[in-house]
Coordinates of C-alpha atoms in Angstrom, one line a residue:
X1 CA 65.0 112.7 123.4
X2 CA 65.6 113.2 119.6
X3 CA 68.1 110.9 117.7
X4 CA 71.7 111.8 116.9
X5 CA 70.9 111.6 112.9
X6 CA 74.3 110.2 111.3
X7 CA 76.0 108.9 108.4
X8 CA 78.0 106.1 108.5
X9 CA 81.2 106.5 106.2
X10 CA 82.9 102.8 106.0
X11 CA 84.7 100.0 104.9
X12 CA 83.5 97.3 106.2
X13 CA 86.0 94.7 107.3
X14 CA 85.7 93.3 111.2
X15 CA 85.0 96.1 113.3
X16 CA 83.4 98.4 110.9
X17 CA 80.6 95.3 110.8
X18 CA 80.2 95.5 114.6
X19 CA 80.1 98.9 114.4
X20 CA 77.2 98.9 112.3
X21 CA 75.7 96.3 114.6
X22 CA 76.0 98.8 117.3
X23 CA 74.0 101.4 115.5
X24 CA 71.7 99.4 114.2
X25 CA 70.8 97.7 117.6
X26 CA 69.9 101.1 118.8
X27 CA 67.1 102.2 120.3
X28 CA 65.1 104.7 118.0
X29 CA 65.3 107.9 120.1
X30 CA 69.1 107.7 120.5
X31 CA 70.1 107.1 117.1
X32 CA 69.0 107.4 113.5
X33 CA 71.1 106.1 110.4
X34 CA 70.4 107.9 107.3
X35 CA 72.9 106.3 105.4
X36 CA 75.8 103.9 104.9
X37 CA 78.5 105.5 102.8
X38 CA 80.9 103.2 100.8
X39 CA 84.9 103.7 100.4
X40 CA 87.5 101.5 99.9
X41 CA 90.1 100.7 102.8
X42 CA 90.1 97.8 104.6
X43 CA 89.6 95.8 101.1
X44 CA 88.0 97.4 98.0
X45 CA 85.0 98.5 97.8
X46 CA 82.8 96.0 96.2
X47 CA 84.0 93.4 99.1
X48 CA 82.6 96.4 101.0
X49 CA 79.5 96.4 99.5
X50 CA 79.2 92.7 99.5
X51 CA 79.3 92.7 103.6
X52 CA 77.0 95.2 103.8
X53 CA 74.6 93.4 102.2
X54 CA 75.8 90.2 103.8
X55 CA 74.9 91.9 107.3
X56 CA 71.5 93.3 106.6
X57 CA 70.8 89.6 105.6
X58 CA 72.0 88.4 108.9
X59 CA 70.2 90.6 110.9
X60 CA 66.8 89.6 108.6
X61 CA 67.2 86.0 109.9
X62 CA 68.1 86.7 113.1
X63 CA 64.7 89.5 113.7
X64 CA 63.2 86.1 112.4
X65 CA 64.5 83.7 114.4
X66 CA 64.1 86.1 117.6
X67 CA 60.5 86.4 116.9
X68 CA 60.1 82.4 116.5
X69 CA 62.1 82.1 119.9
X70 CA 59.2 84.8 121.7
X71 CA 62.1 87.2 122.0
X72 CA 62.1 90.8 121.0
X73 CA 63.3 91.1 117.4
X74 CA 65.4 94.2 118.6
X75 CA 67.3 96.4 115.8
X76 CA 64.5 99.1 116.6
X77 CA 67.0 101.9 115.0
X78 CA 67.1 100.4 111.8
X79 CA 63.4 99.1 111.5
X80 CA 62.6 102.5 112.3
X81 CA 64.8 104.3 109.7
X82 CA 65.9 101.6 106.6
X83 CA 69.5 103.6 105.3
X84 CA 70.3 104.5 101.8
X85 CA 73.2 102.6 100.9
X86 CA 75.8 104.6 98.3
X87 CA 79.2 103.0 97.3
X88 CA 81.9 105.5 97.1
X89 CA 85.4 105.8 96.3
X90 CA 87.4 103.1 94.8
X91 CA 91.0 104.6 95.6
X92 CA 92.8 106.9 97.4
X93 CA 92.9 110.5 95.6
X94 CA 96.5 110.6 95.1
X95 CA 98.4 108.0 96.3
X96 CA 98.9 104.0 95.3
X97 CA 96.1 101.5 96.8
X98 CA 97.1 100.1 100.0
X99 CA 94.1 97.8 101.8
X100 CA 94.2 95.7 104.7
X101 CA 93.4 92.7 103.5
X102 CA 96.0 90.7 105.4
X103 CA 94.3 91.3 108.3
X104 CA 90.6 91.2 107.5
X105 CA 90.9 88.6 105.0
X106 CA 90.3 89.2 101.4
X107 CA 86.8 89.8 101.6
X108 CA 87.4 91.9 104.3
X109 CA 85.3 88.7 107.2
X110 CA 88.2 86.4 107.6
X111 CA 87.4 85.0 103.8
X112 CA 83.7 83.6 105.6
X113 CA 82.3 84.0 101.7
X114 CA 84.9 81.2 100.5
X115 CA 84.4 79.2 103.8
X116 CA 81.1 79.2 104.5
X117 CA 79.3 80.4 101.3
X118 CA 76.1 79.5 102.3
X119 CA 75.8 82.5 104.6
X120 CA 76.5 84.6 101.5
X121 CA 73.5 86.5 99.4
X122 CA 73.4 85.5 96.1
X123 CA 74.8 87.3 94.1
X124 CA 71.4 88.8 92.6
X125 CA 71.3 91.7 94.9
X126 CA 74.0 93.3 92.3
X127 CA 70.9 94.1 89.9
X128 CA 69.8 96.8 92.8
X129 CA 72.8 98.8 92.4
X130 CA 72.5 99.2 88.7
X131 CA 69.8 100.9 86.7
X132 CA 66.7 99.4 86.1
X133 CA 66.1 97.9 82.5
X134 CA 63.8 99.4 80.0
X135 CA 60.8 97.3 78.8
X136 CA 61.2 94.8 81.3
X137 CA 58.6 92.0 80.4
X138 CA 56.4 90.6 83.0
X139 CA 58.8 87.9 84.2
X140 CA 61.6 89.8 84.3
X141 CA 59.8 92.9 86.1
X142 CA 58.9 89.7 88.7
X143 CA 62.3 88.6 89.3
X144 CA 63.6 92.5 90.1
X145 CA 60.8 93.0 93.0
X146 CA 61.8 89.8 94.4
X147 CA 64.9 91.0 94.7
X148 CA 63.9 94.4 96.1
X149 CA 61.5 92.2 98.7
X150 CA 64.4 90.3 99.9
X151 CA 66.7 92.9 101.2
X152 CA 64.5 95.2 102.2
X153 CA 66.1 96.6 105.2
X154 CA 67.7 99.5 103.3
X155 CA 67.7 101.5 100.3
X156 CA 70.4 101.0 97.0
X157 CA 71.4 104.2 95.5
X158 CA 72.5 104.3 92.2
X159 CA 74.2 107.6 92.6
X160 CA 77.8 107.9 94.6
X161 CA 78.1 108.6 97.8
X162 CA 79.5 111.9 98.0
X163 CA 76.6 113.1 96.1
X164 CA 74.3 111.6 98.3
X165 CA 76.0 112.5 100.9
X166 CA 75.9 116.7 100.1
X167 CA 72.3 116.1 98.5
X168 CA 71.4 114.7 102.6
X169 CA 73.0 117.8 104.0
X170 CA 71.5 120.2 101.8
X171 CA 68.0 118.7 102.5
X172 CA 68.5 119.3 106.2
X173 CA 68.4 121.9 108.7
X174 CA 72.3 122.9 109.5
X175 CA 73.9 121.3 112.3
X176 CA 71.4 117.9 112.5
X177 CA 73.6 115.3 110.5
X178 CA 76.9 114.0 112.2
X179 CA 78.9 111.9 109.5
X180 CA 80.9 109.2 111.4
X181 CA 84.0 108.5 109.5
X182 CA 85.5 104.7 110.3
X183 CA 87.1 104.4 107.1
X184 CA 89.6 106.3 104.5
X185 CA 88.3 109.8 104.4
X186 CA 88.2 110.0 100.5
X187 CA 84.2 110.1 100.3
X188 CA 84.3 113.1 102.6
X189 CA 87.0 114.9 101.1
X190 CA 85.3 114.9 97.5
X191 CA 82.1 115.9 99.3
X192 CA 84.0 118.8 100.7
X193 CA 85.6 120.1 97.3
X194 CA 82.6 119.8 95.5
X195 CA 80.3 122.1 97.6
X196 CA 82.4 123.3 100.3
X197 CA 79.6 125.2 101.6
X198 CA 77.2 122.7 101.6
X199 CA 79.7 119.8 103.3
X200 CA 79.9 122.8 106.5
X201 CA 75.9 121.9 107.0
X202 CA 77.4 119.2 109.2
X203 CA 76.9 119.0 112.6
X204 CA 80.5 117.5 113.1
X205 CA 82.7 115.1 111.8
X206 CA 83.6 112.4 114.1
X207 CA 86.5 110.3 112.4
X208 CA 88.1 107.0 113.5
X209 CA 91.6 107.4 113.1
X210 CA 95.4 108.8 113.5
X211 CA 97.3 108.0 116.2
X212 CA 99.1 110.7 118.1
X213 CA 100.6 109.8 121.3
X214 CA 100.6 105.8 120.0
X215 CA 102.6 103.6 117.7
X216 CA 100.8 103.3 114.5
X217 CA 99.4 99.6 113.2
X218 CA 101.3 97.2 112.9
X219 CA 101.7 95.6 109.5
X220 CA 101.9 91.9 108.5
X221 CA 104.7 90.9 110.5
X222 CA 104.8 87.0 110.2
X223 CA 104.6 88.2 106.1
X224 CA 106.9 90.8 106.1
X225 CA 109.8 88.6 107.4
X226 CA 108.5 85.4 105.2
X227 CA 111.0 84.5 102.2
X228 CA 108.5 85.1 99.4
X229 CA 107.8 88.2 100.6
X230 CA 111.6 89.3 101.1
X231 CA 112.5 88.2 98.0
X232 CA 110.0 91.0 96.6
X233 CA 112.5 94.1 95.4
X234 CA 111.7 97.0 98.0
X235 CA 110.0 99.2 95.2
X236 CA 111.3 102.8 94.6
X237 CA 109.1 105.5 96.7
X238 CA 106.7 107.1 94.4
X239 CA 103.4 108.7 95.3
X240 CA 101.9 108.6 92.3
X241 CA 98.8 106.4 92.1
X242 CA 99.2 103.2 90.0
X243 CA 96.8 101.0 88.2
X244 CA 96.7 97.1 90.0
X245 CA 100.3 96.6 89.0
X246 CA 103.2 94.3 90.2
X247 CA 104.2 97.6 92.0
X248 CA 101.4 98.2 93.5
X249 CA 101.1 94.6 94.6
X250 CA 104.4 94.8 95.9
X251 CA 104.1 97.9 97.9
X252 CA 101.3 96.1 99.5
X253 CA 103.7 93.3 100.6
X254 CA 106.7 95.2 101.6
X255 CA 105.5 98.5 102.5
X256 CA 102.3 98.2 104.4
X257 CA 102.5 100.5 107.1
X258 CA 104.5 103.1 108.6
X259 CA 105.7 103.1 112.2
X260 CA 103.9 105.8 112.8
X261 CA 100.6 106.1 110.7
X262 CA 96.8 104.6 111.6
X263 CA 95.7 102.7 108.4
X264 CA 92.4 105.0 107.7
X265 CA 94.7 107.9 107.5
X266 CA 97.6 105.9 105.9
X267 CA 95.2 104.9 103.2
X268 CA 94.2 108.2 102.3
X269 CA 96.5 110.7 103.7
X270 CA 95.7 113.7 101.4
X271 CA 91.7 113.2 102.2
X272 CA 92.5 113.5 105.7
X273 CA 95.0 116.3 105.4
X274 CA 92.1 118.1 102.7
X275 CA 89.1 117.2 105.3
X276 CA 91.1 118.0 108.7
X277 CA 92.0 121.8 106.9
X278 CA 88.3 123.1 107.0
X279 CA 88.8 123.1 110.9
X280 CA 91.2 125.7 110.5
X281 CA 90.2 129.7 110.4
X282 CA 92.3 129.6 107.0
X283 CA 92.3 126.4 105.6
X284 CA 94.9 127.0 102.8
X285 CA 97.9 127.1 105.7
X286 CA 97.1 123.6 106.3
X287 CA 96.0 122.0 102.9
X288 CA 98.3 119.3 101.7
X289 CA 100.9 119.8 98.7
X290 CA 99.8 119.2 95.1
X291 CA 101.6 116.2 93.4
X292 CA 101.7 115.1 90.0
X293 CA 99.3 112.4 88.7
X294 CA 95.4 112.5 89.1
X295 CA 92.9 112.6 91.6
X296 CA 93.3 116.1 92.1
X297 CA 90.5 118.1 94.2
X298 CA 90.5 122.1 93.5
X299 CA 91.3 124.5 96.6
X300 CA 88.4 125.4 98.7
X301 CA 86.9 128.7 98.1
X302 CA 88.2 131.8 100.5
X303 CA 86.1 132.8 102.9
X304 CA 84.1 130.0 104.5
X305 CA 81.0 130.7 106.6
X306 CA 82.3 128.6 109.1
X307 CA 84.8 126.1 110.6
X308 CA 84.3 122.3 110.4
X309 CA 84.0 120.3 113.6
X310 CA 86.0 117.5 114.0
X311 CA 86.1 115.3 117.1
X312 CA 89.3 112.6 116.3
X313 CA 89.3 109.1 117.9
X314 CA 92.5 107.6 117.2
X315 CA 94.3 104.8 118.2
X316 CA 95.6 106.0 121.4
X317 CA 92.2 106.3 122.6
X318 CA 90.4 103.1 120.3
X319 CA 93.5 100.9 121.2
X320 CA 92.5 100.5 125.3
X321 CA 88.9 99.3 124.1
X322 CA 88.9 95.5 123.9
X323 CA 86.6 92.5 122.6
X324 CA 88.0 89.5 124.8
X325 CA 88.2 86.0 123.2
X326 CA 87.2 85.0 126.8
X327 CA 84.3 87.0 127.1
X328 CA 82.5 86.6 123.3
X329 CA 83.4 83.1 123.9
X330 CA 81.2 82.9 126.9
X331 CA 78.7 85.3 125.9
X332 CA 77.4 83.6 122.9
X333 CA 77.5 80.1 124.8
X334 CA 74.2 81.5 126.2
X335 CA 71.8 78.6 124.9
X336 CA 69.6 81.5 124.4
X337 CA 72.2 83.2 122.4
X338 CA 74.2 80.8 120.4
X339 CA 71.8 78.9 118.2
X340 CA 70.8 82.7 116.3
X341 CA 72.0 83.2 112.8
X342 CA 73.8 86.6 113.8
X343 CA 75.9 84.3 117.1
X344 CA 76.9 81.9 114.3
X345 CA 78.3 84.4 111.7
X346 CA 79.8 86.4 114.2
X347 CA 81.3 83.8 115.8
X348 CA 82.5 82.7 112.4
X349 CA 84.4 85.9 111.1
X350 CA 85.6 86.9 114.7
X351 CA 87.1 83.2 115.4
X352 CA 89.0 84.1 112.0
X353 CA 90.3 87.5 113.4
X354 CA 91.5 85.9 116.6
X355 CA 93.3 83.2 114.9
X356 CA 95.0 86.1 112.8
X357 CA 95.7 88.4 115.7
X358 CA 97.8 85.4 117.3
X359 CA 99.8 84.7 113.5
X360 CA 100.9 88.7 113.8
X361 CA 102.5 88.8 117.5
X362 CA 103.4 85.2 118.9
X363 CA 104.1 86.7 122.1
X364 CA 100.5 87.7 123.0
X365 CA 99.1 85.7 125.8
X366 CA 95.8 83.4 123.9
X367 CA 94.3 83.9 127.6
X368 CA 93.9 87.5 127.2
X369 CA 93.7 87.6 123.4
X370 CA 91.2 90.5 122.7
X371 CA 90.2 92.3 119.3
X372 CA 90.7 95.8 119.5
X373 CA 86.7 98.2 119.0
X374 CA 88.4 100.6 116.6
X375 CA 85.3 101.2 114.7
X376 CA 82.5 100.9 117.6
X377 CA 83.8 103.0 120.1
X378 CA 82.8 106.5 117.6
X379 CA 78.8 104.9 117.3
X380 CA 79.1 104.5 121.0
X381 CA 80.0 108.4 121.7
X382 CA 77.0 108.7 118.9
X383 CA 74.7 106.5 121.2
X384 CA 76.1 108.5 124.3
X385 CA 77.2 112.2 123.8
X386 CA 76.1 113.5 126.9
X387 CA 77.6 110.9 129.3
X388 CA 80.3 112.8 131.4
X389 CA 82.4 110.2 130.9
X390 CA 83.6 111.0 127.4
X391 CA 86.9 113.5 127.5
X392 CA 87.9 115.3 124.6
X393 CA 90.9 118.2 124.1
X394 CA 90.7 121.3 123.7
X395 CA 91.3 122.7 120.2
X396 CA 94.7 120.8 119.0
X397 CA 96.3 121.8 115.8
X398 CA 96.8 118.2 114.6
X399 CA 98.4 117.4 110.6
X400 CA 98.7 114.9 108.5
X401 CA 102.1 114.4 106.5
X402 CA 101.3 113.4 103.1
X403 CA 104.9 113.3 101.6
X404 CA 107.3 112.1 103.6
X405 CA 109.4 108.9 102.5
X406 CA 108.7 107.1 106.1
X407 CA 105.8 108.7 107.5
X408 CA 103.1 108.8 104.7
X409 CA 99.6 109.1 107.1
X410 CA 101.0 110.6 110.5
X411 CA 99.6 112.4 112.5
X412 CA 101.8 115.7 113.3
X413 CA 101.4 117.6 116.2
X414 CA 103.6 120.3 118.1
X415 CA 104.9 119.8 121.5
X416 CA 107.4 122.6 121.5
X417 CA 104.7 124.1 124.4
X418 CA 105.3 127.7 123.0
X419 CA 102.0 129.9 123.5
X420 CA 100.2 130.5 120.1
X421 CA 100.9 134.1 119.4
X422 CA 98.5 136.2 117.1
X423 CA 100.6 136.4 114.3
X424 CA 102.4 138.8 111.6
X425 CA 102.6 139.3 108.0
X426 CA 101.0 137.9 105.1
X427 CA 99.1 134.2 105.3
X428 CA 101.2 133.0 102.1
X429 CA 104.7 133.8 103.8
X430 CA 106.2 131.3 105.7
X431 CA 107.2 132.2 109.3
X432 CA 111.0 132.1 109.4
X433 CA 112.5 129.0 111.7
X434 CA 108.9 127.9 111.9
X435 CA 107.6 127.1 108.2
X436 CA 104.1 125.5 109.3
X437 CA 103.3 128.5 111.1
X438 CA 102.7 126.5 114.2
X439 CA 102.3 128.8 116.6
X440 CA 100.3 131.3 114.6
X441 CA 96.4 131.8 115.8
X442 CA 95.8 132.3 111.9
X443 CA 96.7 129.2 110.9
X444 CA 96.8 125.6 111.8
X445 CA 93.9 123.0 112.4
X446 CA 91.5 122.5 115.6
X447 CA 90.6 119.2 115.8
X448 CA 89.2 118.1 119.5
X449 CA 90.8 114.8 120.6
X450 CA 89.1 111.8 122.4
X451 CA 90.9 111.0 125.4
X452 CA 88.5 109.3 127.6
X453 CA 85.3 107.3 127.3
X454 CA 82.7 106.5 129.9
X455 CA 84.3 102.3 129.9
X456 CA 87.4 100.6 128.7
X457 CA 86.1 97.6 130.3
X458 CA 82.8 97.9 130.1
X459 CA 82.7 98.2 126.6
X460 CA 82.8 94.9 125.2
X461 CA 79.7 94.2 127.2
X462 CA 78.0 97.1 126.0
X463 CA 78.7 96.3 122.7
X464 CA 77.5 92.3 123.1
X465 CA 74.5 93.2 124.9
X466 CA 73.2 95.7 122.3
X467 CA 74.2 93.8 119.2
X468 CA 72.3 90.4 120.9
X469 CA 69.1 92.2 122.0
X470 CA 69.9 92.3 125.9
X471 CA 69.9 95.7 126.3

């Protein structure tokens, strides 16, 4: 069976971690990653970077001690294709900086590199992401390969990641490269308006986020309603970007989420809005409106070769799909299990997200407490495309609001259940008592919606089996 070849698109916080852990663990012929691809989101970026490197250190010393303990050193996937690593964006193209760092931590693990800083690389692995010296002397040229011995398990790029991104597309047949979005969609929206043409060689686009039939997240509740925090001027609605400012730290605070919005596309509503358009048969009806201030991407050109294939999990479907305390409590008690480097620092940052989970909602039963798979449960339909048990929709024209005062990042769908009609007139005129042209087979996105997957509660196991080397 040939791989599903992919690129990851993250920022790794909690889940995004396991969810690299899931790919990773693979077996050889059902995935292949070519390449982990950087953006901010859960916390910035080089907190991203840092876990990344973090976790292919982990899973060094845990092939290592597997192979001391006569067990299989598993993480065939990943020994048998070592991924390009590429940090991307920094910030959102057009709106201020939100992250999600009060619920990952501030490094984006539950703060494990303050608490436990011996797990942490040193911090030498920083000279592989920059470019090499000139007339390095013999010492010096020493001390770099040392550095290039020790994390070994993938490849730094000095280039960013939307480049490497289109550069992987174009050096590939069409159709062979799925990019697995599970963070902001920034990267992939300045892939897309820099070679439009070239960004269509993919496969699909499988994307992590929205929420259209669910609540969106929740935001810091216990911090929200705390006295510093309330004491914090609401700041006036603006969607201009701003530098790290008092504003911006205070829209943070008092203004993390919507109601309605899914943080990925909160954090980066016009890159979703830009990247979900190329699914449409004229992607100008759909593409967000320009705003002042920077970060603006051109329009695409007119007359694509061809649609882009989205397949959308969002909440509504990721929500369902739990990591029980209970259960990676017991699991990792395994004495055959829980003395590996990779039980520890998972056990660690998770023990961190629990404790968190509980500070947010008081009401939730410990018992039952579980950590929801956001991240994994795209790399599973990756591992598992053909199992019958994954449902999707048919074609759904599903938006993203980028300007509304409440609803920055929602997901906007029409379920007026009027039959799409072939439409009349010009594509720039707006359809009278219908000004998104809903209902118009000319315009409008087609994303297809994940609404069932082959295990809600056989997931978790899935997930622990794979990432521990028992399956």
């Amino acid at each position: 069976m040939a791989p599903n070849r992919i690129i990851i698109d993250t920022d790794p916080g909690v889940d995004d971690v396991l969810a690299m852990l899931l790919a990773f663990s693979a077996k050889p012929e059902e995935l292949e990653v070519l390449m982990l691809s950087l953006t901010f989101g859960n916390v910035e970026v080089q907190n991203c970077l840092r876990n990344v490197i973090t976790l292919f250190q982990q899973i060094e010393k845990e092939r290592a001690w597997r192979k001391e303990n006569g067990r299989d050193q598993g993480f065939k996937a990943l020994m048998a294709c070592k991924p390009l690593v590429a940090v991307g964006a920094e910030e959102p193209l057009n709106e201020q900086m939100m992250v999600a760092d009060f619920f990952h931590g501030v490094d984006g693990l539950g703060g494990i590199h303050h608490s436990h800083p011996h797990l942490s690389p040193t911090d030498t692995w920083k000279s592989l992401f920059k470019p090499t010296p000139e007339n390095l002397d013999p010492e010096e040229a020493a001390e770099l390969q040392a550095v290039k011995d020790t994390h070994s398990l993938f490849v730094p790029s000095l280039k960013p990641a939307h480049e490497e991104m289109l550069r992987i597309l174009k050096e590939n047949e069409p159709d062979t490269i799925t990019i697995v979005a599970i963070g902001p969609l920034t990267n992939l929206a300045i892939a897309a308006a820099m070679d439009t043409e070239t960004f269509l060689r993919v496969k699909e686009v499988v994307v992590m986020g929205g929420a259209v039939d669910a609540p969106g997240n929740p935001p810091n509740l216990h911090a929200i309603s705390s006295p510093t925090v309330t004491s914090i001027p609401i700041p006036n609605f603006n969607l201009i970007k701003q530098p790290n400012t008092p504003l911006r730290r205070a829209l943070n605070e008092r203004n993390q989420m919507t109601p309605g919005a899914e943080f990925n596309t909160y954090a980066d509503s016009v890159a979703a809005a830009r990247v979900y358009a190329l699914t449409s048969p004229n992607p100008k009806t759909t593409m967000p409106p320009v705003v002042g201030g920077k970060g603006q991407l051109p329009p695409y050109p007119e007359n694509l070769s061809k649609q882009l294939k989205v397949k959308l999990f969002p909440l509504d479907i990721t929500e369902p799909h739990l990591l029980p305390r209970t259960l990676f409590t017991s699991h990792i008690s395994d004495p055959l299990i829980f003395p590996s480097p990779l039980a520890t620092w998972t056990s660690l940052f998770l023990s961190s997200t629990y404790t968190k989970i509980l500070s947010l909602n008081s009401s939730l039963d410990p018992s039952t407490l579980g950590l929801q798979l956001h991240d994994p449960l795209p790399i599973w339909y990756c591992l598992t495309p053909t199992d019958p048990g994954w449902k999707f929709t048919g074609d759904e024209d599903v938006r993203v609001e980028t300007l509304g005062q409440w609803t920055r990042g929602c997901c906007v769908v029409d379920r007026r259940r009027r039959s799409v009609g072939e439409g009349t007139g010009l594509l720039e005129e707006e359809v009278v008592g219908d000004a998104g042209g809903w209902r118009d087979a000319r315009r409008g996105n087609r994303l297809r919606r994940c609404v069932g997957s082959p295990g809600v509660e056989g997931f978790a196991g899935v997930l622990l089996g794979r990432m521990f080397g028992e399956v």
